[in-house]
Amino acid sequence: MGELILGLLLVLLSILIYTQTGDLPSMNESQLDAGSFPQFIAILLGLLSLILVIKQSIHLLKQNQNKEQSANIKETLLDVYREHKLVLITLSLIFLYIILIQIIGFIISSIAFMIITALVIGPRKKKDVITISSIAVILTIGLYFFFQNVLQVRFPSGVFF
Amino acid sequence: MFDLLFLGFGEIFRLDILIIIFVGVVFGVIAGLIPGFTVAMAIVLTLPLTFGMDPVSGIAAMIGVFVGGMSGGLISAALLGIPGTPSSVATTFDAYPMAKKGNPGKALSIGIWSSFLSSIISLFILVTIAPQISRFALKFGPWEMFALICLALTIIASVTGSSIIKGLIAGLFGLLISTIGADPIMGFARFTFDLKVLRAGVPFLVVLIGMFAISRLMESLERSEMKKDLEAKQKENASEVSFVLKPIQTLKTVLKKPGTLFGSSVIGAVIGAIPGAGGSIANIVAYDQAKKWSKDPNKFGTGCEEGVVASEAGNNSTVGGDLIPTVALGIPGSAVTAVLLSALMVHGITPGPLLVVDEPSIVGGIFVAFFIASFGMLITQFIGMRYFVKVTQVPTHLLVPIILVLCVIGAYVLNNRVTDLYILLAMGIIGYLFTKYKFALAPAIIGVILGPIAEVNLRRAFMTDQDWTLFLTRPISLTFLILTVISISFTIWQTKKTNERTRA
C-alpha cells in the first residue's frame, strides 16, 4: 500500500518538475539548456515510478482476490498509529525545536528538546531525569562554546540574551 | 606510487594529526559497537567538527572514524551476538559461539588481529591500484565521465535494496534533488518554487544527515524495534563478561590461517571497490567463501577460528577497496566515502581523476592516514576493550535525543542558516519513508553527490560536439554504457530466477 502511494507521489513529482522546466530560459537550440537535464531525469523517474505503481497494484489486486479482507480498516489504521506513535511525536518535537531555536535561542531550546524527547521515549524515573538533564546541559554548553570559539559559528541567541 | 606515500608520511606525521586520528578511531569504535549507531552516522556527525581544520587533518579524522567504526561492530557481535553495525552480521555466526564456549577474549583478539591485518592488505591493494586507475581515467572526456556515472549509479541501484526498480528510482530521486538551486553552468535558479530557502540549492551534507542519521533514529523508535532492542539488552550484559586478551598468542593463530585471511581480504577489497556494495555484503560473502573452501565446513557456526577471521577480515578490508574509486575517479562507493568527498569539496578541492595529479599530498595523506588509523585501531582495541564493553548498554532514550541535537547542529554549522534545518527535517522524513518501503538510501545519496558532475559533463559533451552518437562511438564510453545495460538486465534476470525458485 505504502509503495503505491509513494510511487504515485513520485509520478506527480516528475510531472511537476517536467512542466516547471518549460519556464527556464534557454540559450539556443543547439545546446542543452538549464532545463534539459532535469527534464531527462524527470521522464526516467516518472516512467519507473509508473512501472512500480502498476506492479504494486497488480500485486495488491491478486492479494485481495486470494483472501477476503479480514481485518477491518479502522483496526489496521490504529495498529499503524500505535507502531509509529513515537516516530510522529519525535518528528513534531524536532519541528517545534527548529522553530524555538529562532525564538528562544539555541542553548535553552536544545536543553529542553533533549530532556523532553528522552522523557517521551524512555521511562520517567527520577534517576533517568537527572542523567539526561545533566548530559543535556553539559553537552549543549560544551558544543556551544566549542563551535562559537573554535569554528566561529554564531548560533541564534534568541530574545533572552 | 612510493612518492605519494612519502608525501603522505610528511603530511601526516605531525603530533596534532596523529592525535586527531587516534581520537577518530576511538569515536569510530564506540559508534560501531553501539547497536543502532552506524558508521555512516558517525562519519556524518564528525564532518562539521572538521570544518575548522586544514584538509589533511579533516580527512585524517574521518578515516580514523571509518577504520575504527568498521572494527567496533566486532565487540557487540562477539559478546552479545547482536551486530553493532550491519557490517558485522556474519561475525556473530562464529565469534558469539566462541565467546559462549568460554573464550570471549580469544574471539575478540582474533577479530582485532584479522581486522588489522586485512586493513593493511587492503591498503596495499589501494596504493598499488588507485594511481593506475586514475592515470587511465585522465584520458576520459565528458562522454566517458557521464557514461561512468550512469554505470556507477546502476550498479549501486542493483546491489542495494530489495528491487532494481526501487534502487533506480532512489538514484534518480537523488539526481533530481541535486538539480534544485542554481544550474551549474549558467547559474539560473531552478525549482525553487519561489522559496528563498531553495535558491542556494539543497546542501549535500544536510541531505546526508537527514537521510542517514534522522531516518535511522526514527526507525529505532518504532514500537516493535524498541521491544526488540529492550529484549536484546536484557538478555545479556556485555560488561559482565570477563575475558583475557592474549595478543601474541592469537596473532600466531591468525597467521596460521594465511589462506583465509588473504582470501577474505581480497574479497573484501574487491567488494568494497564496487559502488554501493560495502562492509555488510563483504562480511557475509567472505564468510560464505571461507566456508566453501574449508576442508571442514561443518565446524563453521560452532565457534571456529576461520569463521571469525573470514568475517572480520572481509568487512575491514572494504575500507581500502572503497577508497579506490573514491580517490581515483571521484566516485564514492558508499555513504561513508561520499561524506569524505564532500569534506574535500568543503575545502575547495574537486575530487576526480585529476586529484592524484593536482593534490598528491592529499592522496598520500589519505593512504598514510589509513595506515596509521589501522595501527591506532589495533592499539585502542587491545588497550581500551575493557572500557568499550561498558558502552554497549547505552539506552535508546538517551541516545536518540543526543544524536538528534548533534544532527541539528551539524546541519546548521555548514552554512549558519536556520532554514537549512527545515530541509533537514524534510529529508529525514523522506529518508524514513524510503527505508520504510525498502527503497535503498545509498543510491539516493550517491545520486545527490554525482548529480552535478553528471550534468556538467553531459552539457559539456554537447557543447564540445552536438553529435550525441559520440557516446556510442567512443570505445571507453561505449564499454561503460554496455556494462550499464548488462548490470540492469543481469539483476532483472537474477530476481526472476530467485522468484521462480522460491515459488517452486
XYZ file of C-alpha atoms in Angstrom:
665
model
C 0.000 0.000 0.000
C 2.667 2.454 1.046
C 4.724 1.731 -2.050
C 1.704 2.521 -4.188
C 1.212 5.928 -2.567
C 4.918 6.721 -2.665
C 5.030 5.705 -6.335
C 2.067 7.919 -7.181
C 3.656 10.841 -5.357
C 6.854 10.320 -7.333
C 4.910 10.262 -10.615
C 3.279 13.558 -9.624
C 6.669 14.994 -8.683
C 8.129 14.056 -12.072
C 5.203 15.695 -13.874
C 5.613 18.815 -11.746
C 9.334 19.031 -12.438
C 8.809 18.339 -16.128
C 6.284 21.140 -16.521
C 8.390 23.537 -14.456
C 11.373 23.110 -16.756
C 9.465 24.799 -19.596
C 9.767 28.174 -17.866
C 13.531 28.052 -17.647
C 15.438 30.276 -20.046
C 17.335 28.597 -22.844
C 20.394 29.821 -24.674
C 19.896 28.458 -28.171
C 18.659 25.382 -29.916
C 21.980 23.689 -30.336
C 22.865 23.456 -26.633
C 21.411 21.648 -23.718
C 19.974 24.363 -21.502
C 19.269 24.573 -17.787
C 16.055 22.585 -18.147
C 17.207 19.635 -20.250
C 18.982 17.522 -17.664
C 16.188 17.744 -15.051
C 13.690 17.054 -17.825
C 15.554 13.931 -18.828
C 15.719 12.742 -15.207
C 12.048 13.566 -14.639
C 10.994 11.459 -17.624
C 13.008 8.472 -16.417
C 11.785 8.849 -12.839
C 8.188 9.198 -13.967
C 8.391 6.073 -16.144
C 9.998 3.922 -13.451
C 7.560 5.118 -10.791
C 4.693 4.315 -13.130
C 6.041 0.775 -13.592
C 6.287 0.451 -9.808
C 2.713 1.686 -9.346
C 1.391 -0.769 -11.930
C 3.354 -3.654 -10.446
C 2.138 -2.846 -6.960
C -1.494 -2.528 -7.973
C -1.404 -5.898 -9.734
C 0.186 -7.364 -6.634
C -2.456 -5.832 -4.357
C -5.320 -6.959 -6.583
C -4.027 -10.536 -6.537
C -3.766 -10.464 -2.779
C -7.301 -9.194 -2.409
C -8.618 -11.968 -4.626
C -6.883 -14.612 -2.592
C -8.363 -13.697 0.733
C -11.314 -11.638 1.765
C -10.385 -8.575 3.733
C -10.391 -9.998 7.207
C -9.320 -7.154 9.438
C -11.352 -4.004 9.220
C -9.722 -0.767 8.192
C -10.146 1.026 11.472
C -8.195 -1.586 13.368
C -5.287 -1.685 10.937
C -5.031 2.087 10.990
C -4.979 2.037 14.770
C -2.224 -0.571 14.658
C -0.151 1.532 12.300
C -0.652 4.508 14.579
C 0.450 2.575 17.667
C 3.537 1.275 15.920
C 4.615 4.762 14.797
C 3.351 6.876 17.664
C 6.817 7.712 18.971
C 8.113 8.493 15.490
C 5.311 11.001 14.904
C 5.747 12.644 18.295
C 9.515 12.919 17.884
C 9.195 14.394 14.396
C 6.832 17.068 15.671
C 9.185 17.741 18.568
C 12.034 18.305 16.097
C 9.806 20.724 14.164
C 8.996 22.651 17.347
C 12.672 22.630 18.277
C 13.661 24.227 14.963
C 11.048 26.969 15.413
C 12.057 27.552 19.023
C 15.750 27.870 18.172
C 14.903 31.105 16.363
C 12.739 32.437 19.194
C 14.322 31.456 22.482
C 17.806 30.710 21.241
C 19.975 27.651 20.768
C 21.007 26.832 24.334
C 17.632 26.779 26.057
C 15.788 25.054 23.237
C 18.444 22.317 22.847
C 18.439 21.507 26.558
C 14.652 21.462 26.651
C 14.436 19.345 23.487
C 16.838 16.700 24.783
C 15.094 16.355 28.134
C 11.567 16.278 26.723
C 12.433 13.801 23.965
C 14.198 11.494 26.413
C 11.179 11.547 28.704
C 8.758 10.912 25.871
C 10.763 7.930 24.596
C 12.034 6.380 27.797
C 10.991 5.714 31.359
C 10.215 8.687 33.583
C 12.120 7.647 36.676
C 13.888 10.194 38.836
C 17.291 8.727 38.068
C 16.782 8.990 34.309
C 15.609 12.589 34.562
C 18.771 13.534 36.421
C 21.038 11.682 33.973
C 19.551 13.190 30.847
C 19.334 16.661 32.351
C 22.994 16.739 33.267
C 24.012 15.282 29.892
C 21.825 17.832 28.099
C 23.254 20.820 29.958
C 26.897 19.770 29.681
C 26.661 18.720 26.035
C 24.798 21.810 24.877
C 27.033 24.297 26.617
C 30.179 22.419 25.642
C 29.205 22.295 21.961
C 28.061 25.902 22.042
C 31.426 27.143 23.233
C 33.364 24.781 21.003
C 31.628 25.958 17.848
C 31.458 29.599 18.894
C 35.126 29.889 19.797
C 36.918 27.324 17.659
C 34.869 27.430 14.484
C 33.404 30.935 14.795
C 29.860 29.726 14.321
C 27.170 32.096 15.599
C 24.159 30.276 16.971
C 20.834 32.123 17.190
C 20.800 33.659 20.653
C 17.087 34.304 20.951
C 15.145 37.007 22.721
C 16.526 36.477 26.202
C 20.150 37.374 25.602
C 53.471 5.078 -6.096
C 56.138 5.492 -3.435
C 56.429 9.241 -3.919
C 52.759 9.508 -2.953
C 53.431 7.550 0.224
C 56.460 9.670 1.116
C 54.442 12.830 0.602
C 51.734 11.368 2.792
C 54.141 10.489 5.585
C 55.386 14.060 5.504
C 51.838 15.366 5.807
C 50.536 13.021 8.467
C 53.491 12.765 10.852
C 52.575 15.757 12.931
C 51.643 15.293 16.547
C 48.282 17.039 16.220
C 47.210 14.924 13.238
C 48.288 11.701 14.950
C 46.200 12.654 17.980
C 43.240 13.529 15.749
C 43.440 10.096 14.081
C 43.503 8.322 17.449
C 40.520 10.299 18.731
C 38.718 9.496 15.486
C 39.433 5.792 15.889
C 38.136 5.753 19.468
C 34.973 7.593 18.432
C 34.544 5.218 15.490
C 34.903 2.119 17.656
C 32.320 3.453 20.110
C 29.930 4.306 17.279
C 30.461 0.873 15.748
C 29.733 -1.066 18.886
C 26.509 0.688 19.888
C 23.724 -1.174 18.112
C 21.658 1.353 16.168
C 24.524 3.792 15.713
C 26.083 3.190 12.299
C 29.470 4.117 10.889
C 27.819 6.365 8.305
C 26.087 8.297 11.085
C 29.332 8.675 12.995
C 31.193 9.995 9.994
C 28.412 12.409 9.051
C 28.483 13.852 12.549
C 32.282 14.124 12.520
C 32.316 16.237 9.379
C 31.132 19.544 10.933
C 33.822 19.225 13.582
C 36.495 19.152 10.897
C 35.467 22.382 9.149
C 37.983 24.361 11.158
C 40.879 22.040 10.357
C 43.073 22.019 7.285
C 42.013 19.492 4.610
C 44.584 16.827 5.528
C 43.682 16.787 9.246
C 39.979 16.751 8.423
C 40.352 13.779 6.091
C 42.618 12.022 8.586
C 39.993 12.398 11.322
C 37.309 10.888 9.135
C 39.483 7.976 8.018
C 40.134 7.285 11.704
C 36.390 7.122 12.369
C 35.879 4.916 9.302
C 38.528 2.345 10.264
C 37.534 2.355 13.937
C 33.849 2.001 13.128
C 34.405 -0.995 10.864
C 36.121 -2.879 13.671
C 33.860 -1.679 16.501
C 30.943 -3.842 15.425
C 33.031 -6.859 16.407
C 32.660 -6.195 20.135
C 28.897 -6.361 20.353
C 28.842 -9.140 17.750
C 31.173 -11.339 19.797
C 29.873 -10.601 23.287
C 26.159 -10.008 22.729
C 25.507 -11.821 19.486
C 23.987 -8.577 18.119
C 25.782 -6.965 15.193
C 26.789 -3.454 16.301
C 26.709 -2.387 12.655
C 25.247 -4.105 9.585
C 28.852 -4.890 8.610
C 29.287 -7.406 11.401
C 26.311 -9.694 10.820
C 28.441 -12.701 9.814
C 30.788 -12.049 12.714
C 28.046 -13.135 15.098
C 27.932 -16.585 13.445
C 31.233 -17.751 14.885
C 32.535 -15.134 17.288
C 29.464 -15.356 19.506
C 29.507 -19.158 19.868
C 33.232 -18.965 20.606
C 32.585 -16.422 23.340
C 29.750 -18.547 24.714
C 32.060 -21.539 24.943
C 34.186 -19.582 27.378
C 36.641 -17.926 25.034
C 35.377 -14.346 24.665
C 38.912 -12.959 24.894
C 40.097 -15.226 22.109
C 37.170 -14.301 19.861
C 37.837 -10.599 20.370
C 41.578 -10.768 19.826
C 41.291 -12.923 16.711
C 38.777 -10.408 15.400
C 41.035 -7.470 16.157
C 44.062 -9.058 14.506
C 42.120 -10.041 11.397
C 40.678 -6.533 11.141
C 44.145 -5.055 11.423
C 45.931 -7.397 9.032
C 43.187 -7.195 6.423
C 43.257 -3.391 6.624
C 46.950 -3.479 5.827
C 46.419 -5.889 2.918
C 43.668 -3.688 1.503
C 45.852 -0.616 1.943
C 48.480 -2.318 -0.171
C 45.866 -3.047 -2.853
C 44.656 0.557 -2.692
C 48.115 2.070 -3.031
C 49.066 -0.108 -5.996
C 45.809 0.118 -7.924
C 44.330 3.580 -7.338
C 47.048 5.624 -9.087
C 46.924 3.300 -12.144
C 43.166 3.714 -12.459
C 43.358 7.461 -12.133
C 46.116 7.618 -14.739
C 43.864 5.676 -17.101
C 40.918 7.937 -16.192
C 42.841 11.028 -17.225
C 42.014 10.043 -20.805
C 38.296 10.401 -20.073
C 36.415 13.190 -21.790
C 32.981 14.394 -20.680
C 31.369 11.488 -22.600
C 33.263 8.878 -20.619
C 32.630 10.606 -17.306
C 28.894 10.749 -17.954
C 28.778 7.103 -19.026
C 30.834 6.122 -15.987
C 28.395 7.877 -13.644
C 25.469 6.099 -15.322
C 27.270 2.814 -14.748
C 28.101 3.614 -11.117
C 24.520 4.560 -10.338
C 23.013 1.469 -11.933
C 25.446 -0.790 -10.102
C 24.569 0.870 -6.815
C 20.887 0.538 -7.615
C 21.243 -3.139 -8.379
C 23.317 -4.238 -5.396
C 21.412 -2.360 -2.694
C 17.799 -2.630 -1.706
C 15.072 -5.082 -2.492
C 14.441 -4.478 -6.205
C 16.263 -2.758 -9.020
C 13.292 -0.532 -9.896
C 13.248 0.881 -6.391
C 17.021 1.292 -6.441
C 16.888 3.173 -9.733
C 14.007 5.333 -8.514
C 16.026 6.230 -5.410
C 19.050 7.096 -7.551
C 17.015 9.277 -9.919
C 15.353 10.972 -6.972
C 18.822 11.836 -5.667
C 19.793 13.246 -9.062
C 16.622 15.328 -9.077
C 17.340 16.782 -5.625
C 20.757 17.818 -6.858
C 19.210 19.900 -9.659
C 17.411 22.174 -7.187
C 19.017 25.601 -6.978
C 21.405 27.354 -9.319
C 22.177 25.465 -12.504
C 25.871 24.543 -12.596
C 26.783 26.130 -15.915
C 24.736 29.303 -16.293
C 23.520 29.906 -12.770
C 19.747 30.072 -13.359
C 17.713 29.287 -10.276
C 15.731 26.095 -10.807
C 12.783 24.531 -8.977
C 12.861 26.996 -6.118
C 9.050 27.365 -6.250
C 9.668 30.931 -5.091
C 11.011 29.706 -1.775
C 14.103 31.593 -0.666
C 15.316 28.504 1.176
C 15.800 26.581 -2.023
C 17.557 29.238 -4.067
C 21.010 28.156 -2.934
C 20.164 24.529 -3.581
C 19.865 21.665 -1.170
C 23.180 21.282 0.659
C 24.553 17.795 0.273
C 25.544 17.376 3.898
C 22.048 18.258 5.071
C 20.570 15.587 2.795
C 23.064 13.120 4.191
C 22.376 13.857 7.841
C 18.643 13.774 7.220
C 18.598 10.580 5.210
C 21.142 8.567 7.125
C 21.004 9.766 10.714
C 17.491 11.072 11.298
C 15.722 8.360 9.331
C 17.690 5.654 11.145
C 16.831 7.151 14.534
C 13.148 7.293 13.641
C 13.276 3.665 12.636
C 14.626 2.704 16.041
C 11.661 4.464 17.647
C 9.070 2.151 16.101
C 7.347 0.130 18.748
C 8.440 -3.282 17.545
C 12.048 -2.049 17.200
C 12.018 -0.686 20.754
C 10.747 -4.006 22.048
C 13.426 -5.962 20.207
C 16.097 -3.645 21.482
C 14.926 -3.955 25.077
C 14.830 -7.740 24.890
C 18.319 -7.905 23.435
C 19.681 -5.661 26.147
C 18.058 -7.624 28.918
C 19.301 -10.927 27.569
C 22.913 -10.316 28.209
C 25.116 -7.761 29.816
C 28.363 -7.361 27.957
C 30.135 -5.536 30.745
C 29.725 -8.574 32.980
C 31.601 -10.901 30.651
C 35.131 -11.379 31.898
C 37.839 -12.065 29.393
C 41.572 -12.054 28.907
C 43.035 -10.822 25.642
C 46.119 -12.683 24.523
C 47.523 -10.549 21.723
C 50.671 -12.519 20.883
C 49.148 -15.962 21.081
C 46.186 -15.073 18.896
C 48.378 -13.316 16.351
C 50.025 -16.697 15.784
C 46.598 -18.326 15.428
C 45.543 -15.805 12.806
C 48.828 -16.059 10.921
C 48.394 -19.823 10.764
C 45.383 -19.261 8.519
C 47.049 -17.207 5.758
C 44.705 -18.534 3.082
C 41.543 -17.490 4.871
C 42.987 -14.152 5.885
C 44.332 -13.255 2.472
C 41.375 -14.589 0.519
C 38.830 -12.783 2.667
C 40.809 -9.555 2.495
C 40.908 -9.657 -1.285
C 37.175 -10.451 -1.431
C 36.525 -7.546 0.919
C 38.667 -5.129 -1.084
C 37.027 -6.091 -4.395
C 33.512 -5.832 -2.973
C 34.394 -2.548 -1.320
C 35.516 -1.142 -4.667
C 32.133 -1.870 -6.280
C 29.941 1.203 -5.815
C 27.139 0.538 -3.375
C 28.437 -2.749 -2.049
C 30.265 -2.337 1.227
C 31.082 -3.961 4.540
C 27.690 -5.537 5.080
C 27.891 -7.564 1.871
C 31.627 -8.296 2.092
C 31.250 -9.605 5.636
C 28.786 -12.288 4.554
C 30.371 -13.145 1.201
C 33.828 -13.587 2.767
C 32.380 -15.836 5.462
C 30.471 -17.851 2.902
C 33.510 -18.304 0.652
C 35.720 -19.314 3.561
C 33.157 -21.932 4.455
C 33.030 -23.227 0.885
C 36.815 -23.528 0.592
C 37.289 -25.003 4.029
C 38.267 -28.641 4.441
C 35.778 -28.963 7.241
C 32.784 -26.741 6.531
C 30.724 -28.303 9.289
C 32.597 -26.584 12.069
C 31.539 -23.178 10.767
C 28.909 -21.695 13.028
C 30.114 -23.550 16.085
C 32.750 -21.026 17.040
C 35.664 -21.883 14.769
C 38.652 -19.610 14.252
C 38.389 -19.410 10.455
C 34.863 -18.033 10.690
C 35.935 -15.126 12.859
C 38.982 -14.434 10.698
C 36.995 -14.507 7.447
C 34.135 -12.298 8.584
C 36.250 -9.639 10.261
C 38.885 -9.608 7.513
C 36.075 -9.295 4.982
C 34.492 -6.201 6.472
C 37.615 -4.268 7.404
C 39.309 -4.649 4.050
C 36.352 -2.920 2.372
C 37.802 0.355 3.662
C 40.735 0.112 1.287
C 38.566 -1.112 -1.573
C 36.028 1.624 -1.027
C 38.738 4.257 -1.282
C 39.880 3.050 -4.735
C 37.073 4.597 -6.863
C 36.820 7.495 -4.434
C 40.428 8.555 -4.820
C 40.973 7.502 -8.415
C 37.709 8.589 -10.061
C 35.941 10.838 -7.579
C 33.070 8.369 -7.450
C 32.166 7.360 -3.905
C 31.414 3.696 -3.336
C 29.406 4.207 -0.166
C 27.786 6.782 2.050
C 30.940 6.977 4.117
C 33.221 7.834 1.215
C 30.546 10.213 -0.092
C 30.999 12.199 3.108
C 34.748 12.038 2.649
C 34.406 13.541 -0.820
C 32.050 16.251 0.381
C 34.613 17.125 3.045
C 37.157 17.655 0.266
C 34.669 19.851 -1.573
C 34.042 21.936 1.552
C 37.754 22.700 1.493
C 37.574 23.676 -2.158
C 39.214 20.545 -3.560
C 37.478 18.953 -6.542
C 37.541 15.161 -6.455
C 38.049 13.328 -9.741
C 40.759 11.666 -11.810
C 42.855 14.825 -11.526
C 43.080 14.519 -7.742
C 46.229 12.387 -7.813
C 47.970 14.848 -10.121
C 46.738 18.103 -8.586
C 46.695 17.222 -4.904
C 49.251 14.453 -4.401
C 49.705 15.455 -0.775
C 46.001 14.882 -0.068
C 46.027 11.476 -1.750
C 49.226 10.477 0.028
C 47.689 11.782 3.251
C 44.640 9.553 2.771
C 46.860 6.494 2.256
C 49.052 7.158 5.259
C 46.135 8.192 7.492
C 44.590 4.831 6.687
C 47.844 3.104 7.654
C 48.120 4.995 10.953
C 44.429 4.522 11.715
C 44.844 0.747 11.359
C 47.597 0.811 13.969
C 45.521 3.135 16.103
C 42.642 0.687 15.893
C 44.874 -2.201 16.930
C 46.244 -0.342 19.942
C 42.997 1.233 21.144
C 41.106 -2.027 20.783
C 43.623 -4.019 22.817
C 44.083 -1.375 25.495
C 40.607 0.066 25.648
C 38.491 -3.080 25.254
C 37.592 -3.145 28.927
C 36.071 0.318 28.709
C 34.474 -0.080 25.297
C 32.498 -3.039 26.552
C 30.646 -0.815 29.001
C 29.271 1.420 26.256
C 27.114 -1.270 24.628
C 24.488 -0.590 27.261
C 23.587 2.992 26.291
C 19.794 3.035 26.275
C 17.839 4.265 23.250
C 16.064 7.018 25.151
C 19.395 8.697 25.889
C 20.996 8.003 22.525
C 18.229 9.333 20.291
C 17.805 12.862 21.719
C 21.551 13.415 21.942
C 22.198 12.353 18.352
C 19.225 14.381 17.119
C 20.700 17.526 18.635
C 24.079 16.668 17.083
C 22.354 16.293 13.710
C 20.690 19.679 14.023
C 23.987 21.320 14.986
C 25.812 19.592 12.131
C 23.269 20.798 9.581
C 23.297 24.328 10.973
C 27.063 24.701 11.136
C 27.523 24.076 7.408
C 26.016 27.405 6.250
C 24.875 29.048 9.500
C 21.316 29.026 8.186
C 18.298 28.071 10.270
C 16.313 27.456 7.091
C 18.602 24.512 6.312
C 17.106 22.822 9.358
C 13.695 22.614 7.676
C 15.366 20.916 4.730
C 16.993 18.566 7.251
C 13.628 17.626 8.717
C 12.083 17.132 5.284
C 14.986 14.920 4.201
C 14.688 12.953 7.425
C 11.039 12.237 6.720
C 11.721 11.324 3.086
C 14.592 9.071 4.156
C 12.386 7.416 6.748
C 9.631 6.731 4.205
C 12.248 5.388 1.802
C 13.671 2.894 4.326
C 10.184 2.009 5.492
C 9.185 0.909 1.992
C 12.561 -0.668 1.214
C 13.960 1.917 -1.181
C 17.720 1.848 -0.611
C 19.177 5.124 0.591
C 22.694 4.687 -0.818
C 21.668 5.291 -4.472
C 19.786 8.453 -3.480
C 22.757 9.835 -1.580
C 25.239 8.985 -4.311
C 22.807 10.435 -6.858
C 22.832 13.718 -4.973
C 26.621 13.897 -4.942
C 27.109 12.725 -8.538
C 24.207 14.719 -9.999
C 26.034 17.998 -10.626
C 29.053 16.156 -12.026
C 26.836 14.154 -14.377
C 25.016 17.271 -15.566
C 28.158 19.309 -16.127
C 29.750 16.510 -18.121
C 26.644 15.854 -20.184
C 26.291 19.504 -21.113
C 29.981 19.923 -21.731
C 29.844 16.966 -24.082
C 27.117 18.655 -26.099
C 28.905 21.976 -26.072
C 32.041 20.378 -27.479
C 30.195 18.467 -30.135
C 26.496 18.285 -30.806
C 26.701 14.774 -32.101
C 25.147 12.553 -29.419
C 26.299 9.374 -31.125
C 29.745 10.145 -29.711
C 28.546 8.447 -26.519
C 28.274 5.256 -28.539
C 31.258 5.588 -30.839
C 33.940 6.433 -28.307
C 35.129 2.974 -27.190
C 35.505 3.589 -23.433
C 32.190 5.368 -23.193
C 30.505 2.588 -25.155
C 32.000 -0.039 -22.839
C 30.602 1.742 -19.786
C 27.160 2.029 -21.351
C 27.138 -1.639 -22.358
C 28.130 -2.580 -18.814
C 25.271 -0.392 -17.562
C 22.757 -2.306 -19.654
C 24.305 -5.613 -18.603
C 24.130 -4.744 -14.910
C 20.431 -3.875 -15.194
C 19.477 -6.925 -17.232
C 21.567 -9.252 -15.093
C 19.814 -8.080 -11.944
C 16.377 -8.456 -13.511
C 17.275 -11.953 -14.703
C 18.585 -12.839 -11.260
C 15.475 -11.665 -9.405
C 13.311 -13.644 -11.825
C 15.356 -16.744 -11.161
C 15.176 -16.447 -7.392
C 11.448 -15.720 -7.587
C 10.886 -18.895 -9.576
C 12.972 -20.879 -7.165
C 11.046 -19.665 -4.129
C 7.774 -20.462 -5.839
C 8.833 -23.979 -6.776
